[in-house]
Short mmCIF file of C-alpha atoms and ligand atoms in Angstrom, two decimals:
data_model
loop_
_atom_site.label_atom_id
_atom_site.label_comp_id
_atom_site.label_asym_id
_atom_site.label_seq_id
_atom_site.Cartn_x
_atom_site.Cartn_y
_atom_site.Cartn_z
CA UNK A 26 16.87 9.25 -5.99
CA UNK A 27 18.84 6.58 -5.14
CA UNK A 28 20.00 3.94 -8.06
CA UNK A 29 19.27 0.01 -7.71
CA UNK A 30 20.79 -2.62 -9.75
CA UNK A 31 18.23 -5.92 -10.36
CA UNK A 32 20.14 -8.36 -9.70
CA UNK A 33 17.79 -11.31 -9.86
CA UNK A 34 14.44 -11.90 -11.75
CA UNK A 35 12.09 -14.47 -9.87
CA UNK A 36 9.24 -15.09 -12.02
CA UNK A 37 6.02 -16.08 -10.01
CA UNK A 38 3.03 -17.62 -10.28
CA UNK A 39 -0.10 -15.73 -11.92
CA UNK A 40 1.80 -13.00 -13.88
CA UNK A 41 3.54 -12.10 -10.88
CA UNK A 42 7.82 -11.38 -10.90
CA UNK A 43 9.91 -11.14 -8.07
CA UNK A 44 12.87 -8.44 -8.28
CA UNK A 45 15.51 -8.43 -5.88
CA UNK A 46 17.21 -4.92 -5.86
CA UNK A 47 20.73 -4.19 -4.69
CA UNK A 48 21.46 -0.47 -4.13
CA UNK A 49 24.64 0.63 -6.32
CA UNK A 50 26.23 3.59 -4.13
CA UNK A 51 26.03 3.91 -0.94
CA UNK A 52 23.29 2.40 1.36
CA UNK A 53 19.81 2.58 0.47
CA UNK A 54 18.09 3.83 3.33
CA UNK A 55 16.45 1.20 6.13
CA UNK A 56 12.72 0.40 5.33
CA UNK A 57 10.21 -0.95 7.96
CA UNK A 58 8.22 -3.76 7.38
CA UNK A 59 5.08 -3.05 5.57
CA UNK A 60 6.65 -0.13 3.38
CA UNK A 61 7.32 0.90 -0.23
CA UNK A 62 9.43 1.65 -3.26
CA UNK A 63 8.73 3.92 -5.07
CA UNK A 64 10.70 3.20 -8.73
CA UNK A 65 10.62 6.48 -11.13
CA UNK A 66 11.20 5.88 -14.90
CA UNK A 67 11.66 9.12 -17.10
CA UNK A 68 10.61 9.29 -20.66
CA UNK A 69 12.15 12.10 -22.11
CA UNK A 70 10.42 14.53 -20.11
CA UNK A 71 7.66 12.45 -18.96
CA UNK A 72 8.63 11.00 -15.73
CA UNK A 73 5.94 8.05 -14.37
CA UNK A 74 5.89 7.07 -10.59
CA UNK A 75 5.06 3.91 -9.49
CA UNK A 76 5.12 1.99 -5.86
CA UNK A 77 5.83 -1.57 -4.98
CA UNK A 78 5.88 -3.12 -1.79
CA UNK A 79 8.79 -4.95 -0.21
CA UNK A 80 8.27 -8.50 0.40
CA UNK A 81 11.55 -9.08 1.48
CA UNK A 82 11.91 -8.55 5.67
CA UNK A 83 14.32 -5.46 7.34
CA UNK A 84 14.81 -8.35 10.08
CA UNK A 85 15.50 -10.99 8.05
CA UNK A 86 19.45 -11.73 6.13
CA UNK A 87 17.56 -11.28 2.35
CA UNK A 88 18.13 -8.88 -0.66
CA UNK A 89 15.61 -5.73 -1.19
CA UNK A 90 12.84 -6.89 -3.18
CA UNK A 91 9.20 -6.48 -4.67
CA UNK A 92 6.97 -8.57 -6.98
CA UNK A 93 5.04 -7.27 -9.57
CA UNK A 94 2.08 -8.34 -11.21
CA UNK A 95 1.45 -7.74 -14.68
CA UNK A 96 -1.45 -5.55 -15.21
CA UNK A 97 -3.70 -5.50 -18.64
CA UNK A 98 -2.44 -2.40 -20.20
CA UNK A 99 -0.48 -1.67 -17.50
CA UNK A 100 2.41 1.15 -18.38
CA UNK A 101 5.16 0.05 -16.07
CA UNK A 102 4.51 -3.81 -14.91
CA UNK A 103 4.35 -4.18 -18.18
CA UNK A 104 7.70 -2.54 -18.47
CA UNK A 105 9.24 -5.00 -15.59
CA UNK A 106 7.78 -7.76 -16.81
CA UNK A 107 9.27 -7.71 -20.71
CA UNK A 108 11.46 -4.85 -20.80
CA UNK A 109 13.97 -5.18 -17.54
CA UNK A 110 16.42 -7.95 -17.37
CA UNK A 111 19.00 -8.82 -14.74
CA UNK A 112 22.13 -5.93 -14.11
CA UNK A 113 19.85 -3.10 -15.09
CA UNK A 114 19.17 -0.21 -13.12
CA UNK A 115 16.10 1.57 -11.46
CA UNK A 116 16.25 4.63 -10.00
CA UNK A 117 14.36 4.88 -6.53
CA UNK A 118 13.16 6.59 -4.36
CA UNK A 119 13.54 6.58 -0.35
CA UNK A 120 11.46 3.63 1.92
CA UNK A 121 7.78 5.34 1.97
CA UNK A 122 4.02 4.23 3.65
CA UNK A 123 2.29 4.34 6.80
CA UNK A 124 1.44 0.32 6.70
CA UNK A 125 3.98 -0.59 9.06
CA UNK A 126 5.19 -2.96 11.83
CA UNK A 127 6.85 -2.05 14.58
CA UNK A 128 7.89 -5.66 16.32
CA UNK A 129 8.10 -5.25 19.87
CA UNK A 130 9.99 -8.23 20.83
CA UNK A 131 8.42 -8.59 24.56
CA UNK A 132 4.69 -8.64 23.52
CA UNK A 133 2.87 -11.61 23.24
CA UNK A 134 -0.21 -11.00 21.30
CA UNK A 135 -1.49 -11.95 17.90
CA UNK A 136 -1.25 -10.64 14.30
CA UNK A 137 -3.68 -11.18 11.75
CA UNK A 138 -2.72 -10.49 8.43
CA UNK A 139 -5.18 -10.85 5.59
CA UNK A 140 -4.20 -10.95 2.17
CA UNK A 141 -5.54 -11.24 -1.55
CA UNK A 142 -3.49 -11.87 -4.19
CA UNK A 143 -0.67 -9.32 -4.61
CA UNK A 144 -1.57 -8.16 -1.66
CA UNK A 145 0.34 -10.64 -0.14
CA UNK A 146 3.92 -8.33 -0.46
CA UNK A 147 3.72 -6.17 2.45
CA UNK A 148 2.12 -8.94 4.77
CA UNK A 149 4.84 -11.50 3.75
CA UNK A 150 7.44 -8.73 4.87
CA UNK A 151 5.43 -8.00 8.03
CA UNK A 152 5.15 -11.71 8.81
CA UNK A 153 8.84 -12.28 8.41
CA UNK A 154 9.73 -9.79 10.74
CA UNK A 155 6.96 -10.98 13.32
CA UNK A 156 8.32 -14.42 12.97
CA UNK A 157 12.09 -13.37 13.37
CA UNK A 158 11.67 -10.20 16.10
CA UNK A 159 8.61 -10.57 18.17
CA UNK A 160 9.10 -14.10 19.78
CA UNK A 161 6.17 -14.80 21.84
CA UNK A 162 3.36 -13.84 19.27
CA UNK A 163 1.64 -15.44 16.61
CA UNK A 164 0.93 -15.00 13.29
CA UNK A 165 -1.88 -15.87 11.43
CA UNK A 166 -2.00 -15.19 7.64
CA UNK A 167 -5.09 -15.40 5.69
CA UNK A 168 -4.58 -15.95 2.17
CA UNK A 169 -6.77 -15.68 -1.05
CA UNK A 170 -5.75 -16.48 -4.00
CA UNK A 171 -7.58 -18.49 -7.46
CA UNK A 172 -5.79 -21.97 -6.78
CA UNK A 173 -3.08 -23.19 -4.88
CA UNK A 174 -1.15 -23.31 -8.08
CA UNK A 175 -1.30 -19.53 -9.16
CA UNK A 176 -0.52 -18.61 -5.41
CA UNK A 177 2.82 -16.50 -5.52
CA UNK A 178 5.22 -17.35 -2.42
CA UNK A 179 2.78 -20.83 -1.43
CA UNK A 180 6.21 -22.99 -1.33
CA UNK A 181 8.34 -20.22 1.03
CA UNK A 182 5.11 -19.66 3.26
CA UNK A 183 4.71 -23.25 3.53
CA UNK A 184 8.46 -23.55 4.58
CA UNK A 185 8.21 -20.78 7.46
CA UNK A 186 5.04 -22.26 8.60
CA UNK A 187 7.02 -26.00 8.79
CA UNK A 188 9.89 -23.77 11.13
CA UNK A 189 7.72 -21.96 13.12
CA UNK A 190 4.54 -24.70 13.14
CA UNK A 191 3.49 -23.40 16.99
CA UNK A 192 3.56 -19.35 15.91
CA UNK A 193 2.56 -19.43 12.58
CA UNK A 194 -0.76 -20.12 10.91
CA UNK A 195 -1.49 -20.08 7.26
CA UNK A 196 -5.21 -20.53 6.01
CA UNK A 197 -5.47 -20.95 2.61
CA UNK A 198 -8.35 -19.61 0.53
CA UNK A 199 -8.96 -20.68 -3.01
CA UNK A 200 -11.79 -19.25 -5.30
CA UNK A 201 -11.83 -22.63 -7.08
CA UNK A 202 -12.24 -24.70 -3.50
CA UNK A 203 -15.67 -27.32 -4.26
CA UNK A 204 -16.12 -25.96 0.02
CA UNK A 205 -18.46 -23.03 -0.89
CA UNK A 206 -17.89 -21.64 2.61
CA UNK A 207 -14.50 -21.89 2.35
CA UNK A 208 -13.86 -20.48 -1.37
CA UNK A 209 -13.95 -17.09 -0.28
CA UNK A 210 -13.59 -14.69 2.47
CA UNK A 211 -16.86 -13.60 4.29
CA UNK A 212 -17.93 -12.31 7.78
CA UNK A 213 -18.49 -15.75 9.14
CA UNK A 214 -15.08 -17.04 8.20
CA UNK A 215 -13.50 -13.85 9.74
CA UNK A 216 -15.54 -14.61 13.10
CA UNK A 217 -14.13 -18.08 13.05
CA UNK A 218 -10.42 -17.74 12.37
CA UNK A 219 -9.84 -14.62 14.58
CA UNK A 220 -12.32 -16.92 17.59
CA UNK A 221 -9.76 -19.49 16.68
CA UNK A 222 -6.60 -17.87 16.68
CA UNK A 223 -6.65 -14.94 19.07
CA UNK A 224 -3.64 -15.41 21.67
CA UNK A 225 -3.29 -13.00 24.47
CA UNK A 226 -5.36 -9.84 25.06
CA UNK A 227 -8.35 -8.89 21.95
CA UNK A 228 -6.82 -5.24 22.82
CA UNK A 229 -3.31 -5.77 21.99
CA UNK A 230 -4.32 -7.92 18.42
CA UNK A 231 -3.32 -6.16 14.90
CA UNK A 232 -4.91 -6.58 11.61
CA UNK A 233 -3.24 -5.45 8.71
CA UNK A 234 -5.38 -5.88 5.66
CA UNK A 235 -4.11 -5.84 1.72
CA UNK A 236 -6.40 -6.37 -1.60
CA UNK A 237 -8.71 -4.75 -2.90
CA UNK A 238 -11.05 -1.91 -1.43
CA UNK A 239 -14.25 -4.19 -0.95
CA UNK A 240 -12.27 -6.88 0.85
CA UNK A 241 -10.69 -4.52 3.24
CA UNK A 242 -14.09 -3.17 4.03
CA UNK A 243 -15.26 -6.60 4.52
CA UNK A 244 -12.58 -7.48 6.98
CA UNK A 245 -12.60 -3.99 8.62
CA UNK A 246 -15.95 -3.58 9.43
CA UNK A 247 -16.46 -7.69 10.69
CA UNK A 248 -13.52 -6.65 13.10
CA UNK A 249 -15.59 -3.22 13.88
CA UNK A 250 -18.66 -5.24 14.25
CA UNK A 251 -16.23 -8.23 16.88
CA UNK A 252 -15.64 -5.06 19.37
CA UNK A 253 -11.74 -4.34 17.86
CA UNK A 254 -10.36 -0.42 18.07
CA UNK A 255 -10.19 1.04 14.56
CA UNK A 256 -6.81 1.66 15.41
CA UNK A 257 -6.20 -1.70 15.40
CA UNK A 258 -7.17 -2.20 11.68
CA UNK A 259 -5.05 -0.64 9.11
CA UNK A 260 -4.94 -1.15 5.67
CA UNK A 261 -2.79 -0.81 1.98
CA UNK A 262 -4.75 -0.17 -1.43
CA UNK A 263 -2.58 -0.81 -4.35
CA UNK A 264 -5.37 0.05 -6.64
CA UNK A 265 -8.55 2.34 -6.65
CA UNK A 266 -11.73 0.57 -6.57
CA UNK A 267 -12.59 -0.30 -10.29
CA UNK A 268 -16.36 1.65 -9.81
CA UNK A 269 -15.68 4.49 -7.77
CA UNK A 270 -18.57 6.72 -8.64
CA UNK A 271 -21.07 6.13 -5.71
CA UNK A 272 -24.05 4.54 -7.54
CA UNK A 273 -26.78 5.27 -5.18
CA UNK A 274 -25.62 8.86 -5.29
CA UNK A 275 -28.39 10.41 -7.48
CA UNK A 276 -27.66 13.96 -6.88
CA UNK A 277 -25.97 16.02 -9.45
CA UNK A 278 -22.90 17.33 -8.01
CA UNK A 279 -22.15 20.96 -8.77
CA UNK A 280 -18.88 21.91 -9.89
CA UNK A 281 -17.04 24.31 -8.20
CA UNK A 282 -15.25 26.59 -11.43
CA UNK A 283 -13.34 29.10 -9.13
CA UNK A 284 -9.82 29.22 -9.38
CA UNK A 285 -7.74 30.08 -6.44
CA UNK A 286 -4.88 31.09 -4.96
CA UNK A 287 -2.90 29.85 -2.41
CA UNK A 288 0.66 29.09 -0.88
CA UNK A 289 3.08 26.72 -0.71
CA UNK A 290 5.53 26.36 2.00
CA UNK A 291 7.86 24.29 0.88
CA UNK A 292 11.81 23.20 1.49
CA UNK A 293 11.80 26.69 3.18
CA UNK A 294 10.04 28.40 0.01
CA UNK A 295 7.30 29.51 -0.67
CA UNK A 296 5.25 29.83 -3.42
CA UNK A 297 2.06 31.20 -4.85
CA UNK A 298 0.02 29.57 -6.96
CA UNK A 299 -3.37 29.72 -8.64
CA UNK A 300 -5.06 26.63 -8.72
CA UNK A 301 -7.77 25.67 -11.25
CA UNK A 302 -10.92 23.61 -10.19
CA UNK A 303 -10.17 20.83 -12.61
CA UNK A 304 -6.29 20.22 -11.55
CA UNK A 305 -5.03 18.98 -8.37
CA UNK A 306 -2.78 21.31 -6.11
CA UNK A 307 0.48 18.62 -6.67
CA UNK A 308 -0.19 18.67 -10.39
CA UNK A 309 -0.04 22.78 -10.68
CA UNK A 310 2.75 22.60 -8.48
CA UNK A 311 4.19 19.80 -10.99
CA UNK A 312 3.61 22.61 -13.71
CA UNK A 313 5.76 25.42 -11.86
CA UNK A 314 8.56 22.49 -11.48
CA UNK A 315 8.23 22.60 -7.88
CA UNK A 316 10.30 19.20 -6.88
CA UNK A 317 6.75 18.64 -4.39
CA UNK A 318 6.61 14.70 -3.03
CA UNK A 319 4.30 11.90 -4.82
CA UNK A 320 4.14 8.73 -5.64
CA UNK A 321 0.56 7.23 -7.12
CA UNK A 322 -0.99 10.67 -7.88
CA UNK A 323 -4.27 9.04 -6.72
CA UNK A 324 -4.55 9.51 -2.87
CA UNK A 325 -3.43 5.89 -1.84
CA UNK A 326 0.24 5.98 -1.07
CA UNK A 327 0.68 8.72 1.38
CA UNK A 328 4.07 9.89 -0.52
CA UNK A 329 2.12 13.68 -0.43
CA UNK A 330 0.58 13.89 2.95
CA UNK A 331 0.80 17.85 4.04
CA UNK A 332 -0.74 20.05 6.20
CA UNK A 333 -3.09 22.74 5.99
CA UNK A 334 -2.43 25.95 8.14
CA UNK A 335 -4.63 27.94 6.93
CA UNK A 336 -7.98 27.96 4.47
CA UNK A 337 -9.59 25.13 3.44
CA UNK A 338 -8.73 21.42 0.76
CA UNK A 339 -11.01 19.25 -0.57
CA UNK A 340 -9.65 15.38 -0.74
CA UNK A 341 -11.12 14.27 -4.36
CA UNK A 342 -9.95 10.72 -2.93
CA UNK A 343 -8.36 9.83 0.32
CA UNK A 344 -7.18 6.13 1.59
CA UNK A 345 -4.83 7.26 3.98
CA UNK A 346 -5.64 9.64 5.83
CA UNK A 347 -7.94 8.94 9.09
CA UNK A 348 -10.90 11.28 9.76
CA UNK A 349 -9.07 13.03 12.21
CA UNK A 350 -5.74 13.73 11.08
CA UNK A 351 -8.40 15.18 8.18
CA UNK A 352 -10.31 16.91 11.08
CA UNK A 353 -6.79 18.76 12.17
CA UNK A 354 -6.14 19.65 8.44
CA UNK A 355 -3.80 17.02 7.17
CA UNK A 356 -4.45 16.87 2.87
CA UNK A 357 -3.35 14.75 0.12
CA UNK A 358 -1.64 17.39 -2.59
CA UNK A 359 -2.18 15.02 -5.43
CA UNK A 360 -6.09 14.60 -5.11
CA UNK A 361 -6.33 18.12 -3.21
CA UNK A 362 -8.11 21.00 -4.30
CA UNK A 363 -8.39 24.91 -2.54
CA UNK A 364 -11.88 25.67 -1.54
CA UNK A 365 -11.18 28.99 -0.32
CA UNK A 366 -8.65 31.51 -1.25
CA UNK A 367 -5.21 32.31 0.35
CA UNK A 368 -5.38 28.83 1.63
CA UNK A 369 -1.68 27.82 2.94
CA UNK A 370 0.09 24.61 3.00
CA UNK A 371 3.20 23.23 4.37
CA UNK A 372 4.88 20.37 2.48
CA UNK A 373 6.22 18.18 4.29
C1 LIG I 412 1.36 1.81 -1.75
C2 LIG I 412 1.31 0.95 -2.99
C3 LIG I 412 1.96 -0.28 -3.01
C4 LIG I 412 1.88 -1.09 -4.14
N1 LIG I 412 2.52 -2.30 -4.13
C5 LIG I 412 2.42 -3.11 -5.21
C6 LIG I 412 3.04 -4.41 -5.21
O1 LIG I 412 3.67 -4.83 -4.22
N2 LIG I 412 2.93 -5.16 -6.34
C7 LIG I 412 2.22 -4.73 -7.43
O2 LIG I 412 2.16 -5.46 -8.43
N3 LIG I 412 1.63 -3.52 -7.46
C8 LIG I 412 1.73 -2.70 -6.38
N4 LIG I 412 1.14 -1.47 -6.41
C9 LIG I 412 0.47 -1.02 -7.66
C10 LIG I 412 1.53 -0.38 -8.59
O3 LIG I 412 2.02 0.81 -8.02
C11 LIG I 412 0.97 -0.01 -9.96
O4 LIG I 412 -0.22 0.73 -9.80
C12 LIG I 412 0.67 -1.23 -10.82
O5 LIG I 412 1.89 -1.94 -11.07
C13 LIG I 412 0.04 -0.83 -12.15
O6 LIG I 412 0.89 0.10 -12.78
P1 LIG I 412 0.98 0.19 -14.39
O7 LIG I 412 1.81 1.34 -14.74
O8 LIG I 412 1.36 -1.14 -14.93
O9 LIG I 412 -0.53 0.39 -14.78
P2 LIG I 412 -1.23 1.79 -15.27
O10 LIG I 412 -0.68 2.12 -16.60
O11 LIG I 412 -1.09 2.74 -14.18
O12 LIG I 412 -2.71 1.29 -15.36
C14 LIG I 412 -3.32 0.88 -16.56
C15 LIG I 412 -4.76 0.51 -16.35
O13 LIG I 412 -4.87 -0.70 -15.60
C16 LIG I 412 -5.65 -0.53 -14.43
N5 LIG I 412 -4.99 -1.28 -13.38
C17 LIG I 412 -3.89 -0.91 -12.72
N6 LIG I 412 -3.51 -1.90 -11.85
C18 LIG I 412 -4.42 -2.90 -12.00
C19 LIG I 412 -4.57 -4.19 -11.40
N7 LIG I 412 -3.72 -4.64 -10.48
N8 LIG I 412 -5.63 -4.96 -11.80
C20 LIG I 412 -6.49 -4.51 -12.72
N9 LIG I 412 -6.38 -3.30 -13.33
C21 LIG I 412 -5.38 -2.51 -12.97
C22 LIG I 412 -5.66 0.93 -14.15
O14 LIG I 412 -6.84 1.33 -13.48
C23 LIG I 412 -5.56 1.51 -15.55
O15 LIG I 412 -6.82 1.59 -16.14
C24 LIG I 412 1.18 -0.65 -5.29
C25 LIG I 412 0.54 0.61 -5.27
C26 LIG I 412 0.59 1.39 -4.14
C27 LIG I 412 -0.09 2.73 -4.15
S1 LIG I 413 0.86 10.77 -4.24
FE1 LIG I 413 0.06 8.97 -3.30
S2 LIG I 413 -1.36 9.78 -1.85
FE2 LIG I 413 -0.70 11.50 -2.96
#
């Protein structure tokens, strides 16, 4: 864990707060653009995970920081937004995610970064570091929001987009716009701004995708549907989908009530364990105090990622992973279960 003083509060627009962190001993290790925090708050023995995007750019001469919207009920933004003032400290751990961006400053091809809402943190670090590192491609940055006015970072974006008017694009999208067409994000908008926009090779072209679950889909499968690699499309959830059971799904699943046993191999350890149907194999390894990775417990962060060697894991939810790194047994530990016994799995 690595301790970060906050040593400026930035309050945004639409519940949102900036934080800009400043690591107290020692150097916090270098992030990538696109990555996360993880921040870990204890209460008495109760100790609640929680991961935030930088916005702030590796390339770029800035302090660490995240934003944070305030979520209804919410345990912990709650906590930053009315409980946290300026000098205190977090405790953190190391730069984590897979939603990165490697510049490669000789390319010249285009990025299209789509954003709703809070989504907007990891994109605004990824378009920083496009802007500042990879000087021959463009940026485009799609943007939904409610109003201009309740759009967190509208004034910076608008001042990168004045410096860099012939590399950077910004289209705006407001749900409150009297332009029908134009008040929210659909296929035939996503046709026209990539037909617009697209410099260089289709091949070479990144999407990176942030909001929630239904827009992602929207914009992954229109860019499936224009002829663009899957590769080419990646994506951050900050939040499962709010109706997750499958609707159409009419069948009656049946429940599973074996417990089994498997092992851990783990910081050169390892460890047998009997898991239950109804907990995952991160939480029993929680219970036997097993130090195991994790961040959002909910198979959206990628903090857990492990591999199977032997047997057999059920994903109860997976964002993250891709079908094939499934295929050659990669599992989530937080929303993994044992289907078979003596199942074995290295920790990464
Ligand atoms: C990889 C990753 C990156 C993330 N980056 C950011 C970021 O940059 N900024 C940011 O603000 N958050 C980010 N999050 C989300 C963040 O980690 C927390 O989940 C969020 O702050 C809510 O935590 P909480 O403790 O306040 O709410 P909880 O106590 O965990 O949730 C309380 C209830 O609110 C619901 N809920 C949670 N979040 C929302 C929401 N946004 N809208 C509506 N209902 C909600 C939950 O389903 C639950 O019912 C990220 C998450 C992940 C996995
Ligand atoms: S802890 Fe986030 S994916 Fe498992």
């Amino acid at each position: 864990m690595y301790a970060l003083r906050i040593s400026k509060i930035i309050p945004q627009p639409n519940n949102n707060i900036t934080f800009q962190l400043e690591p107290l001993a020692g150097n916090y290790p270098p992030y990538k653009a696109g990555q996360f925090i993880t921040l870990s708050f204890l209460f008495g023995d109760r100790e609640v995970r929680r991961s935030y995007s930088f916005n702030s750019s590796p390339d770029y001469d800035e302090p660490l920081s995240i934003t944070v919207k305030r979520v209804e009920n919410g345990e912990i933004s709650r906590l930053l937004h009315h409980q946290v003032a300026e000098g205190d400290i977090v405790q953190a751990m190391e730069p984590q995610g897979l939603f990165t961006y490697e510049p490669e400053p000789h390319q010249v091809r285009t990025l299209f970064l789509f954003a709703a809402g809070i989504g907007i943190t990891p994109l605004y670090s990824i378009l920083k570091t496009a802007l500042l590192v990879e000087n021959s491609s463009k940026i485009v940055l799609v943007y939904s929001n409610r109003a201009a006015e309740q759009t967190p970072f509208r004034e910076e974006l608008e001042q990168w987009a004045i410096q860099y008017p012939d590399r950077l694009t910004i289209v705006w999208i407001y749900s409150n716009s009297k332009y029908l067409m134009k008040a929210r994000l659909n296929r035939d908008y996503i046709l026209a701004i990539v037909k617009d926009h697209l410099v260089g090779a289709a091949e070479d072209a990144l999407f990176y995708t942030c909001g929630p679950v239904i827009y992602m889909d929207l914009c992954r499968f229109t860019l499936l549907g224009m002829g663009f690699e899957s590769s080419q499309i990646k994506r951050e959830t900050f939040l499962l989908p709010e109706n997750e059971e499958d609707d159409d799904d009419e069948t009656e699943r049946e429940v599973d009530m074996t417990s089994y046993q498997i092992k851990l191999h783990f910081q050169g350890k390892t460890y047998e364990l009997e898991v239950p149907y109804n907990k995952s194999i991160l939480d029993v390894g929680l219970d036997h105090k097993i130090k195991l990775p994790y961040s959002c417990k909910s198979g959206m962060c990628s903090t857990c990622i492990s591999q199977c060697v032997k047997g057999k894991v059920r994903m109860d939810y997976n964002e993250v992973l891709t079908d094939r790194e499934v295929e050659n047994g990669r599992v989530l530990l937080c929303t993994g279960h044992p289907i078979e016994n003596d199942t074995e799995i290295e920790v990464f």
